[in-house]
XYZ file of C-alpha atoms in Angstrom:
684
model
C 120.462 60.585 57.823
C 117.004 59.429 59.182
C 117.747 55.819 59.917
C 114.278 53.097 59.700
C 114.229 50.505 62.500
C 110.997 47.896 63.599
C 108.180 49.064 64.623
C 108.493 46.224 66.810
C 111.576 46.256 67.924
C 112.719 49.817 68.255
C 116.781 48.677 68.635
C 116.223 46.912 65.337
C 117.142 48.309 61.852
C 113.936 47.641 59.390
C 114.454 44.687 56.931
C 111.648 45.840 54.695
C 107.962 46.932 55.328
C 104.685 44.983 55.388
C 102.673 44.203 52.640
C 99.431 44.605 54.163
C 99.583 46.890 56.812
C 102.987 49.188 54.846
C 104.671 49.560 58.678
C 108.460 48.660 58.528
C 109.234 45.734 60.740
C 112.971 43.427 60.728
C 113.573 40.212 59.376
C 112.367 38.133 62.596
C 109.375 40.087 62.157
C 108.193 39.399 58.952
C 107.170 35.975 57.033
C 106.138 35.309 53.192
C 102.801 35.290 52.434
C 101.463 34.645 48.692
C 104.644 35.802 47.657
C 104.744 39.013 49.764
C 106.531 39.968 52.845
C 103.882 40.503 55.395
C 104.284 41.032 59.320
C 103.768 37.983 61.704
C 100.205 40.032 63.188
C 98.801 40.329 59.770
C 99.856 36.944 58.979
C 98.105 35.463 61.812
C 94.483 37.541 61.046
C 94.979 35.984 57.158
C 94.739 39.124 55.642
C 95.388 39.016 51.795
C 98.444 41.520 50.477
C 96.114 43.793 48.306
C 96.094 47.527 47.426
C 97.820 48.588 51.215
C 101.064 47.361 49.966
C 101.185 49.965 47.306
C 100.393 52.769 49.890
C 103.711 53.048 51.221
C 104.642 54.152 48.114
C 101.699 56.096 47.046
C 102.097 58.194 50.336
C 106.391 58.613 49.411
C 105.790 60.325 46.008
C 104.295 64.139 46.618
C 100.633 64.556 45.910
C 99.913 66.245 42.266
C 98.848 69.656 43.969
C 102.700 69.477 45.279
C 104.233 68.651 42.130
C 102.132 70.763 40.216
C 102.752 74.378 42.257
C 106.640 73.408 41.831
C 106.083 72.463 38.502
C 105.232 76.509 38.347
C 107.603 77.769 40.818
C 110.677 76.092 39.463
C 109.479 77.628 35.738
C 108.496 80.981 36.812
C 113.026 80.846 38.583
C 114.261 80.036 35.066
C 111.293 81.078 32.977
C 113.718 82.544 30.030
C 116.122 79.559 30.025
C 113.812 76.942 29.825
C 111.156 78.394 27.489
C 113.886 79.990 25.458
C 115.355 76.260 25.551
C 112.396 74.295 24.361
C 111.106 76.925 22.298
C 114.537 77.146 20.078
C 113.928 73.421 20.328
C 110.377 73.150 18.627
C 111.567 76.285 15.540
C 114.159 74.096 14.296
C 111.886 70.957 14.111
C 109.229 73.397 11.829
C 111.768 74.330 10.066
C 113.468 70.914 9.532
C 109.380 69.920 8.257
C 108.721 72.772 6.032
C 112.616 72.590 4.805
C 112.236 68.823 3.725
C 108.727 69.387 2.061
C 109.955 72.016 0.307
C 113.381 70.341 -1.135
C 110.661 67.534 -2.142
C 109.385 70.458 -4.243
C 105.888 70.685 -2.377
C 105.918 74.379 -2.373
C 103.148 74.555 -5.031
C 100.834 71.379 -3.384
C 101.286 73.518 0.297
C 99.117 76.507 -1.651
C 96.630 74.139 -2.583
C 96.494 72.869 0.600
C 96.052 76.254 2.399
C 93.411 77.213 -0.200
C 91.335 74.338 0.044
C 92.007 73.815 3.760
C 88.059 74.189 4.419
C 87.030 72.311 1.100
C 89.305 69.364 0.775
C 88.404 67.309 -2.387
C 89.729 63.767 -3.802
C 91.629 64.927 -6.396
C 93.848 67.175 -3.902
C 94.400 63.924 -1.360
C 95.479 61.734 -4.757
C 97.488 64.189 -5.474
C 99.044 64.319 -1.853
C 99.495 60.732 -1.326
C 101.041 60.336 -4.714
C 103.689 63.378 -3.387
C 104.322 61.701 -0.193
C 105.500 58.545 -2.380
C 107.112 59.854 -5.129
C 109.525 61.753 -2.668
C 109.988 59.075 -0.087
C 113.653 58.552 -0.141
C 113.294 62.404 0.993
C 111.219 62.406 3.544
C 112.412 59.549 5.104
C 115.669 61.026 5.404
C 113.848 64.432 6.497
C 112.045 62.204 9.129
C 115.641 60.833 10.701
C 116.835 64.398 10.909
C 113.216 65.515 12.997
C 113.505 62.860 14.890
C 116.958 63.785 16.134
C 115.915 67.290 16.419
C 113.462 65.929 18.640
C 115.710 64.426 21.256
C 117.653 67.312 20.774
C 114.960 69.579 22.541
C 114.618 66.733 25.028
C 118.256 66.542 26.070
C 118.989 70.586 26.025
C 115.558 71.326 28.120
C 116.544 68.468 30.260
C 120.037 69.899 31.299
C 118.212 73.726 31.232
C 115.433 72.246 33.989
C 118.445 70.694 35.648
C 120.611 73.130 35.961
C 117.762 75.601 37.490
C 116.465 73.571 39.406
C 120.097 72.651 41.346
C 121.164 76.475 40.685
C 124.034 75.556 38.692
C 124.115 78.588 36.253
C 125.059 76.949 33.245
C 125.558 79.189 30.183
C 123.185 79.423 27.811
C 125.284 78.160 24.595
C 126.653 75.303 27.184
C 123.450 73.839 27.626
C 122.994 73.782 23.793
C 126.468 72.342 23.273
C 125.841 69.420 26.428
C 122.333 68.770 24.657
C 124.405 67.995 21.309
C 126.460 65.722 22.803
C 123.738 63.849 24.578
C 121.239 63.858 21.451
C 122.560 60.343 19.683
C 122.774 58.649 22.450
C 119.174 60.223 23.829
C 117.687 58.906 19.817
C 119.241 55.684 20.412
C 118.130 55.007 24.087
C 114.489 56.673 22.888
C 114.178 54.005 19.689
C 114.808 51.359 22.204
C 112.563 52.230 24.367
C 110.043 52.505 22.174
C 110.390 49.095 20.506
C 110.356 47.811 23.898
C 106.964 49.218 25.105
C 105.551 48.302 21.077
C 106.771 44.316 21.957
C 105.335 44.714 25.404
C 101.550 45.887 23.306
C 102.422 43.504 20.543
C 102.429 41.216 23.308
C 99.277 41.109 25.169
C 99.069 44.725 25.894
C 99.475 45.350 29.805
C 103.358 44.651 29.046
C 103.665 47.501 27.073
C 101.521 49.450 29.860
C 104.260 48.060 32.543
C 107.258 48.976 30.244
C 105.922 51.909 29.254
C 106.527 53.175 33.040
C 109.113 50.963 34.015
C 111.365 52.903 31.596
C 109.903 55.966 31.229
C 113.263 57.604 33.088
C 116.115 55.812 30.859
C 116.299 59.560 29.457
C 116.713 61.372 32.573
C 119.301 58.627 33.341
C 121.185 58.897 29.975
C 121.141 62.721 29.737
C 121.575 63.752 33.284
C 123.452 60.822 35.210
C 125.668 60.038 32.423
C 124.766 56.390 32.272
C 125.505 53.467 29.185
C 121.906 52.212 27.622
C 121.699 48.947 30.034
C 122.593 50.935 33.165
C 119.827 53.616 32.279
C 117.049 50.551 31.975
C 118.375 49.143 35.263
C 118.375 52.199 36.997
C 114.874 53.353 35.471
C 113.299 50.297 36.635
C 115.051 50.837 40.388
C 113.284 54.404 40.349
C 110.214 53.036 39.530
C 109.927 49.652 41.196
C 106.712 49.656 43.802
C 105.701 53.370 42.263
C 103.552 51.648 39.774
C 100.822 53.069 40.687
C 101.648 56.208 42.169
C 103.266 57.815 39.162
C 100.095 56.396 36.917
C 98.173 58.769 39.456
C 100.691 62.181 39.451
C 100.731 62.086 35.466
C 96.567 60.841 35.211
C 95.855 64.307 37.172
C 98.630 66.044 34.903
C 96.855 65.042 31.658
C 93.388 65.986 33.034
C 94.660 69.632 33.486
C 96.731 69.498 30.266
C 94.067 68.836 28.376
C 92.019 71.408 29.999
C 94.693 74.468 29.138
C 94.549 72.412 25.448
C 91.060 72.997 25.577
C 91.568 77.277 26.597
C 93.952 77.365 23.839
C 92.296 76.100 21.295
C 90.145 78.689 22.091
C 92.394 81.290 22.163
C 93.420 80.004 18.602
C 89.942 81.049 17.638
C 90.478 85.263 17.765
C 91.742 86.692 14.281
C 95.853 87.699 14.027
C 96.780 87.299 17.415
C 94.581 83.901 18.419
C 97.026 81.852 16.255
C 100.448 83.593 17.834
C 99.511 83.006 21.515
C 97.935 79.584 20.731
C 101.360 78.292 19.443
C 102.919 79.786 22.556
C 100.690 78.319 24.646
C 101.119 74.604 23.378
C 105.129 75.356 23.848
C 104.640 75.795 27.396
C 102.223 72.898 27.913
C 104.838 71.023 26.001
C 107.733 72.589 28.366
C 105.488 71.924 31.708
C 104.975 68.626 30.627
C 109.320 68.540 30.732
C 109.133 70.087 34.135
C 106.757 67.422 35.666
C 108.415 64.177 34.454
C 111.707 65.992 35.802
C 110.380 66.840 39.167
C 108.697 62.890 39.684
C 112.269 61.549 38.203
C 114.177 63.938 41.169
C 111.397 63.098 44.082
C 112.238 59.326 43.157
C 115.936 59.864 42.965
C 115.547 61.592 46.630
C 113.174 58.639 47.516
C 115.672 55.415 46.235
C 118.915 57.084 46.960
C 121.559 58.776 44.313
C 123.291 56.957 41.054
C 126.597 55.250 41.582
C 129.811 57.145 41.741
C 130.195 58.747 38.547
C 132.572 61.277 37.308
C 131.260 64.850 37.629
C 130.479 66.776 34.127
C 132.124 69.980 34.306
C 129.485 72.219 33.247
C 131.729 75.780 32.397
C 131.483 76.051 28.794
C 135.022 76.885 28.270
C 136.034 73.000 29.588
C 134.124 71.132 27.325
C 136.494 69.356 24.907
C 136.112 70.510 21.202
C 137.115 66.788 20.264
C 134.207 65.664 22.943
C 131.591 68.239 20.203
C 133.776 67.157 17.325
C 133.625 63.380 17.412
C 130.039 63.450 18.424
C 128.898 65.765 15.761
C 131.056 63.366 13.554
C 129.269 60.189 14.764
C 125.421 62.150 14.286
C 126.678 63.132 10.528
C 128.040 59.542 10.149
C 124.595 57.963 11.627
C 122.676 60.534 9.654
C 124.743 59.206 6.229
C 123.935 56.482 7.120
C 120.560 56.131 7.732
C 119.678 58.084 4.151
C 121.753 55.344 2.395
C 119.638 52.748 3.839
C 116.303 54.403 3.696
C 117.368 55.136 0.158
C 117.989 51.856 -0.717
C 115.143 50.170 0.727
C 112.500 52.519 -0.591
C 114.262 51.439 -4.443
C 114.135 48.100 -3.658
C 110.952 47.956 -2.268
C 109.660 49.686 -4.422
C 111.107 48.088 -7.995
C 110.559 44.881 -6.089
C 107.031 45.649 -5.570
C 105.971 47.273 -9.031
C 107.874 44.246 -10.577
C 105.727 42.053 -9.154
C 102.644 44.102 -9.635
C 103.629 44.976 -12.589
C 103.887 41.497 -13.931
C 100.375 39.985 -12.277
C 98.944 43.093 -14.432
C 100.435 42.107 -17.529
C 99.575 38.027 -16.949
C 95.624 39.281 -16.443
C 96.252 41.827 -20.005
C 95.024 39.109 -22.556
C 93.082 41.794 -24.893
C 92.745 45.705 -24.665
C 89.663 45.812 -23.130
C 91.024 43.241 -19.765
C 94.087 45.984 -19.736
C 91.678 48.728 -19.331
C 89.831 46.995 -16.962
C 93.011 46.089 -14.735
C 94.960 49.556 -15.226
C 91.348 51.407 -13.935
C 92.112 50.337 -10.410
C 96.013 51.491 -10.553
C 96.741 54.818 -8.925
C 100.766 54.945 -8.405
C 102.235 56.616 -11.298
C 105.427 55.350 -10.334
C 104.129 51.812 -11.555
C 102.055 53.461 -14.682
C 105.712 54.875 -16.178
C 107.067 51.406 -15.327
C 103.897 50.097 -17.429
C 105.224 52.299 -20.666
C 108.435 49.937 -21.200
C 106.319 47.073 -21.276
C 106.918 44.842 -24.011
C 102.679 43.921 -23.926
C 101.450 46.548 -26.512
C 97.919 45.799 -24.513
C 99.793 46.862 -21.117
C 101.603 49.990 -22.853
C 98.606 51.350 -24.311
C 96.390 50.812 -21.287
C 99.059 52.643 -19.341
C 98.858 55.658 -21.779
C 95.050 55.849 -21.360
C 95.328 55.838 -17.378
C 98.103 58.174 -17.257
C 96.108 60.543 -19.617
C 92.981 60.181 -16.880
C 95.012 61.089 -14.236
C 96.171 64.400 -15.790
C 99.272 65.441 -14.089
C 101.002 68.160 -16.320
C 104.843 66.270 -14.986
C 104.008 63.362 -17.792
C 104.189 65.631 -20.428
C 107.769 65.518 -21.286
C 107.616 61.715 -20.988
C 104.703 61.422 -23.708
C 107.046 63.536 -25.869
C 109.837 61.389 -25.627
C 108.021 58.425 -26.323
C 106.177 59.924 -29.628
C 109.389 60.838 -31.033
C 111.024 56.991 -29.882
C 107.733 55.125 -30.520
C 107.245 53.404 -33.884
C 104.089 51.723 -34.071
C 101.320 54.056 -35.224
C 98.243 53.240 -33.283
C 100.432 53.855 -30.116
C 101.935 57.028 -31.527
C 97.976 58.116 -31.786
C 97.260 56.917 -28.422
C 100.089 59.250 -27.226
C 99.084 62.819 -29.157
C 95.421 61.877 -27.272
C 97.447 61.497 -23.751
C 100.128 64.595 -24.296
C 96.590 66.776 -25.357
C 94.824 65.469 -21.524
C 97.750 65.763 -19.407
C 99.972 68.677 -21.269
C 99.581 72.882 -20.879
C 99.665 75.398 -23.772
C 103.791 73.874 -23.397
C 102.305 70.983 -25.138
C 100.031 72.327 -28.245
C 103.683 73.096 -30.382
C 104.146 69.078 -30.415
C 100.314 68.530 -31.436
C 100.778 71.061 -34.107
C 103.559 68.840 -35.775
C 101.909 65.936 -35.457
C 99.720 67.633 -38.128
C 102.207 67.518 -40.412
C 102.214 63.255 -39.703
C 102.381 61.581 -43.413
C 100.250 58.626 -41.883
C 96.755 59.645 -41.585
C 95.859 58.316 -38.460
C 98.660 60.529 -36.729
C 96.559 63.342 -38.055
C 93.667 62.163 -37.122
C 94.623 62.039 -33.371
C 96.306 65.100 -33.915
C 93.516 66.714 -34.595
C 91.006 65.222 -32.361
C 93.646 66.430 -29.973
C 93.654 70.152 -30.716
C 90.069 69.660 -30.629
C 89.902 68.938 -27.069
C 92.247 71.634 -25.842
C 89.950 74.004 -28.174
C 93.404 76.038 -28.142
C 92.087 79.437 -30.616
C 96.187 79.886 -31.439
C 95.384 76.564 -33.421
C 92.240 76.936 -35.613
C 94.097 78.303 -38.546
C 96.043 74.521 -38.707
C 92.405 72.930 -38.173
C 90.930 74.796 -40.751
C 93.988 73.812 -43.337
C 92.988 70.062 -42.242
C 89.655 70.376 -44.108
C 91.830 70.183 -47.211
C 93.775 66.927 -46.608
C 94.221 64.623 -49.177
C 92.563 61.808 -46.844
C 88.543 61.496 -46.237
C 89.049 60.782 -43.089
C 91.142 63.198 -41.861
C 88.975 65.713 -42.973
C 86.202 64.428 -41.049
C 88.165 64.116 -38.086
C 88.962 68.188 -38.616
C 85.155 69.071 -38.936
C 84.741 67.135 -35.179
C 87.660 68.522 -34.180
C 85.946 72.056 -35.085
C 82.376 71.498 -33.740
C 83.958 71.208 -30.518
C 85.306 74.909 -30.666
C 81.855 76.310 -30.579
C 82.804 79.188 -31.809
C 81.766 81.003 -34.430
C 84.776 81.789 -36.542
C 84.162 77.648 -37.434
C 81.251 78.669 -39.340
C 82.371 79.627 -42.800
C 85.041 76.820 -43.090
C 82.388 74.364 -41.939
C 79.930 75.445 -44.769
C 82.624 75.491 -47.044
C 83.271 71.235 -46.245
C 79.316 70.859 -46.506
C 80.825 71.161 -50.976
C 83.106 68.501 -50.040
C 83.259 65.461 -52.572
C 82.762 62.964 -49.832
C 79.610 62.715 -48.133
C 81.093 61.342 -44.842
C 82.949 64.920 -45.026
C 79.379 67.265 -45.879
C 77.641 65.044 -43.165
C 80.062 65.575 -40.366
C 80.446 69.259 -41.364
C 76.374 69.626 -40.927
C 76.072 68.137 -37.992
C 78.859 70.268 -36.646
C 76.883 73.039 -37.958
C 73.890 71.912 -36.154
C 75.175 71.591 -32.637
C 77.188 74.699 -32.648
C 75.030 76.687 -34.131
C 70.916 74.108 -33.850
C 67.842 76.269 -35.747
C 70.229 78.735 -36.898
C 71.581 76.318 -39.317
C 67.964 74.851 -40.523
C 69.144 76.096 -43.943
C 71.735 74.182 -44.629
C 70.319 71.008 -43.675
C 67.471 71.674 -45.805
C 69.491 72.376 -48.804
C 71.263 68.936 -48.482
C 67.721 67.331 -48.776
C 68.672 67.809 -52.340
C 72.197 65.514 -51.824
C 73.181 63.258 -54.509
C 74.177 60.716 -51.369
C 71.031 59.142 -49.890
C 73.350 58.856 -46.743
C 73.559 62.253 -46.884
C 69.451 63.231 -47.429
C 68.664 60.992 -44.561
C 71.368 62.819 -42.233
C 69.800 66.411 -43.142
C 66.457 64.172 -42.824
C 67.357 63.792 -39.555
C 68.635 67.652 -38.690
C 65.748 68.916 -40.086
C 63.191 67.092 -38.010
C 65.275 67.950 -34.875
C 65.114 71.010 -36.166
C 61.784 71.494 -37.029
C 59.975 74.372 -34.707
C 58.060 77.368 -34.450
C 61.501 79.443 -34.961
C 61.855 77.002 -37.927
C 58.060 76.569 -39.668
C 58.717 79.612 -41.859
C 61.467 79.052 -43.540
C 60.135 75.411 -43.840
C 56.888 76.063 -45.959
C 58.802 78.410 -47.805
C 60.841 75.861 -48.909
C 57.617 73.966 -50.041
C 56.626 76.582 -51.793
C 59.904 78.197 -53.681
C 62.760 75.330 -53.341
C 63.939 72.915 -55.655
C 62.002 69.407 -56.512
C 63.708 66.896 -53.927
C 64.350 69.591 -51.285
C 60.705 69.448 -51.748
C 59.951 66.079 -51.716
C 61.622 65.621 -48.397
C 59.707 68.288 -46.984
C 56.944 67.472 -47.783
C 57.621 63.575 -46.372
C 58.839 65.576 -43.113
C 55.811 67.451 -42.242
C 53.620 64.886 -43.582
C 55.141 62.371 -40.735
C 55.166 65.247 -38.287
C 50.816 65.296 -38.792
C 52.224 69.734 -38.915
C 48.596 70.922 -40.163
C 50.036 74.744 -40.247
C 51.492 73.113 -43.306
C 48.676 71.920 -45.408
C 48.151 75.457 -47.310
C 51.800 74.760 -48.348
C 51.553 71.214 -49.483
C 47.578 72.267 -51.199
C 49.967 74.253 -53.774
C 51.939 71.652 -54.245
C 48.895 70.380 -56.077
C 49.006 72.389 -58.795
C 52.843 72.105 -59.646
C 53.517 69.584 -63.088
C 55.776 67.064 -61.827
C 54.131 63.656 -61.177
C 56.727 63.081 -58.117
C 55.787 66.246 -56.186
C 52.384 65.901 -56.651
C 52.378 62.575 -55.461
C 54.056 63.325 -52.295
C 51.838 66.636 -51.602
C 49.141 63.626 -51.715
C 50.897 61.480 -49.145
C 51.750 64.186 -46.910
C 48.098 65.220 -46.717
C 46.762 62.134 -46.440
C 49.065 61.689 -43.447
C 48.103 65.318 -42.052
C 44.232 64.237 -42.400
C 42.505 67.298 -42.570
C 39.018 67.222 -43.631
C 38.543 70.475 -44.192
C 40.793 69.969 -47.649
C 37.636 67.195 -49.222
C 35.630 70.659 -50.872
C 38.591 71.661 -52.251
C 40.123 67.641 -53.337
C 36.712 66.754 -55.258
C 37.045 69.510 -58.061
C 40.317 68.855 -58.560
C 39.717 65.039 -58.821
C 37.399 65.720 -61.762
C 39.445 67.943 -63.721
C 42.493 65.327 -62.996
C 43.840 63.743 -65.722
C 46.670 61.733 -65.058
C 45.994 58.063 -64.121
C 48.458 58.005 -60.864
C 47.675 61.687 -59.058
C 43.937 60.954 -60.413
C 43.676 57.358 -58.601
C 46.541 59.277 -55.350
C 43.330 62.116 -55.282
C 40.520 59.177 -55.057
C 42.033 57.531 -52.298
C 43.033 60.520 -50.337
C 39.033 62.073 -51.169
C 38.076 58.600 -49.250
C 39.949 58.052 -46.545
C 39.310 61.662 -45.933
C 35.543 60.864 -46.118
C 35.807 57.752 -43.823
C 34.614 58.900 -39.937
C 36.502 58.532 -37.320
C 37.160 55.974 -35.271
C 34.808 57.505 -32.605
C 32.211 58.452 -34.407
C 31.871 54.505 -36.186
C 31.708 53.556 -32.711
C 28.614 55.630 -32.025
C 27.038 54.955 -35.426
C 27.201 51.222 -34.766
C 25.534 51.964 -31.173
C 22.716 53.890 -33.449
C 21.943 50.872 -35.907
C 22.650 48.318 -32.386
C 18.541 48.308 -31.376
C 17.310 48.227 -35.046
C 18.675 44.965 -35.313
C 16.154 42.534 -33.966
C 13.541 44.980 -35.186
C 14.613 43.721 -38.655
C 15.075 39.837 -37.719
C 11.358 40.072 -36.576
C 10.343 41.767 -39.490
C 12.069 39.080 -41.558
């Protein structure tokens, strides 16, 4: 081994290098300056230690170009062993990810994610968030197993690289078994390393960067050198001492090159069919090259700093690996996984229950009435919290939770609402549950809603009718039609409104029948439903109800006729004015009069020849509102012949109103008379 000697005294061994010039010197030639050892010559010139104190380490570590070429030579030397080991570990990681996802019941969600990969929506995002919340314990356990697989991949790959580099010819099975033995220690040291680096970043960021480089090689120390945890940290610190900038410089170049590789791989991945396969293989290769680069820097630092202390060499032959060691390691790993699963599940349920309890207590305290409860729960998206609120003793909280869950519309909630309906005794609450069951349930929930149609309480029957109307289930149409014969008036009204929502020709006949219902409210609801379904098609039923004995029904019919009056319906209206019943005629005369419909004037005039006084007066009033002067010539002879005092007075008033000049004409006449006023005054 070459002996390093003092630059000034070649017969003496070098103690340390100068922090300024970088040359090696003995103890007598060095002095301390600003906490650094510098040579006497540099101390005389009073140079301050700077970058030159790192120049020796920078030069000692091979340049990136040499490491880059060595990396590919090592890959070429044992390509199938190295690539196969790393690819196997990557495949296991993918299997764990998809396995955990499907165990948690995410198959359907995965299909939705793939289908809407280019057009994600808020509903899908909320569904994903809720899915992960509901399956948190499974994902925590799966995440722990995945964490183990990552360190198993690292351990086996480093062992494989070391075997190829040092020509050990270790069998592939032996590499996998050794990696399994080192898996748990590697994971523990990895957790400690990550915690230490994160702590450094939390402190002042810079310590995090320092810790990240100083203890970068704890993995290789514990996997390849068989050291303990504390020794691994000491060994890594010893290897990296003085090489902080050298390591960062080499890794900086590697990151740039790897980034360029990833861009090229991403472009290849856009090629149809073949692209994704080649892209995935390229990603695996980049990850493998990263570990090879890591291993090469580690080996070069070992060459510079010397081998670790005496240790018992491991026997790489597979037959010599003791089965008991492997069994114990696997047992320990299984125990760690089991304990982690128990701890994570316990922590999840404890935190979830505690948070839900506190949150629910806050919501309950703010829900003094239904409006307040609805406002509070409108901002809640946690289904677990809403489910817990279903058991609240506060009726406002309970009802608001039911309404909120129905707005979310998760079909998995249907069985919960079915059980609640059977268990609940409060009528208003049962009514809300039926509506919610309709909104969240699928076709399987329809039988339960139909069953509620026969409930003895009319409130439940009304809710069931409304629910079936919202679903517009044609198979349930006959059940709603039967409700038109219900003994309760409000139920029949609800049935009419439900039939309207079907918007189907099959509901017309039942609704026409409901126009003859003894209840005015039912007749109004039936007419409204018909008009909303068919519009102007049902001008006839609307005009028929103008003769209804109930004033509210007539008002409703009048409103519908006014809405439907147009060119398509005008002929029917005029026909009814001439040939309809007395009450219908009177109402239609008022409608066309209010509308100022001049096309109806001839039909209105025919009513003047009716014998009924009320009808003739209604016609005169309509003509007065229409205001067409063309009928004056017909009205004057009629006034002379008229014997009925009321009609005669009304005709006289009509003729007087029609004879008055228009406002514009009156203004013109005043303007013409205005110049004559001074002359008359002078004459007087």
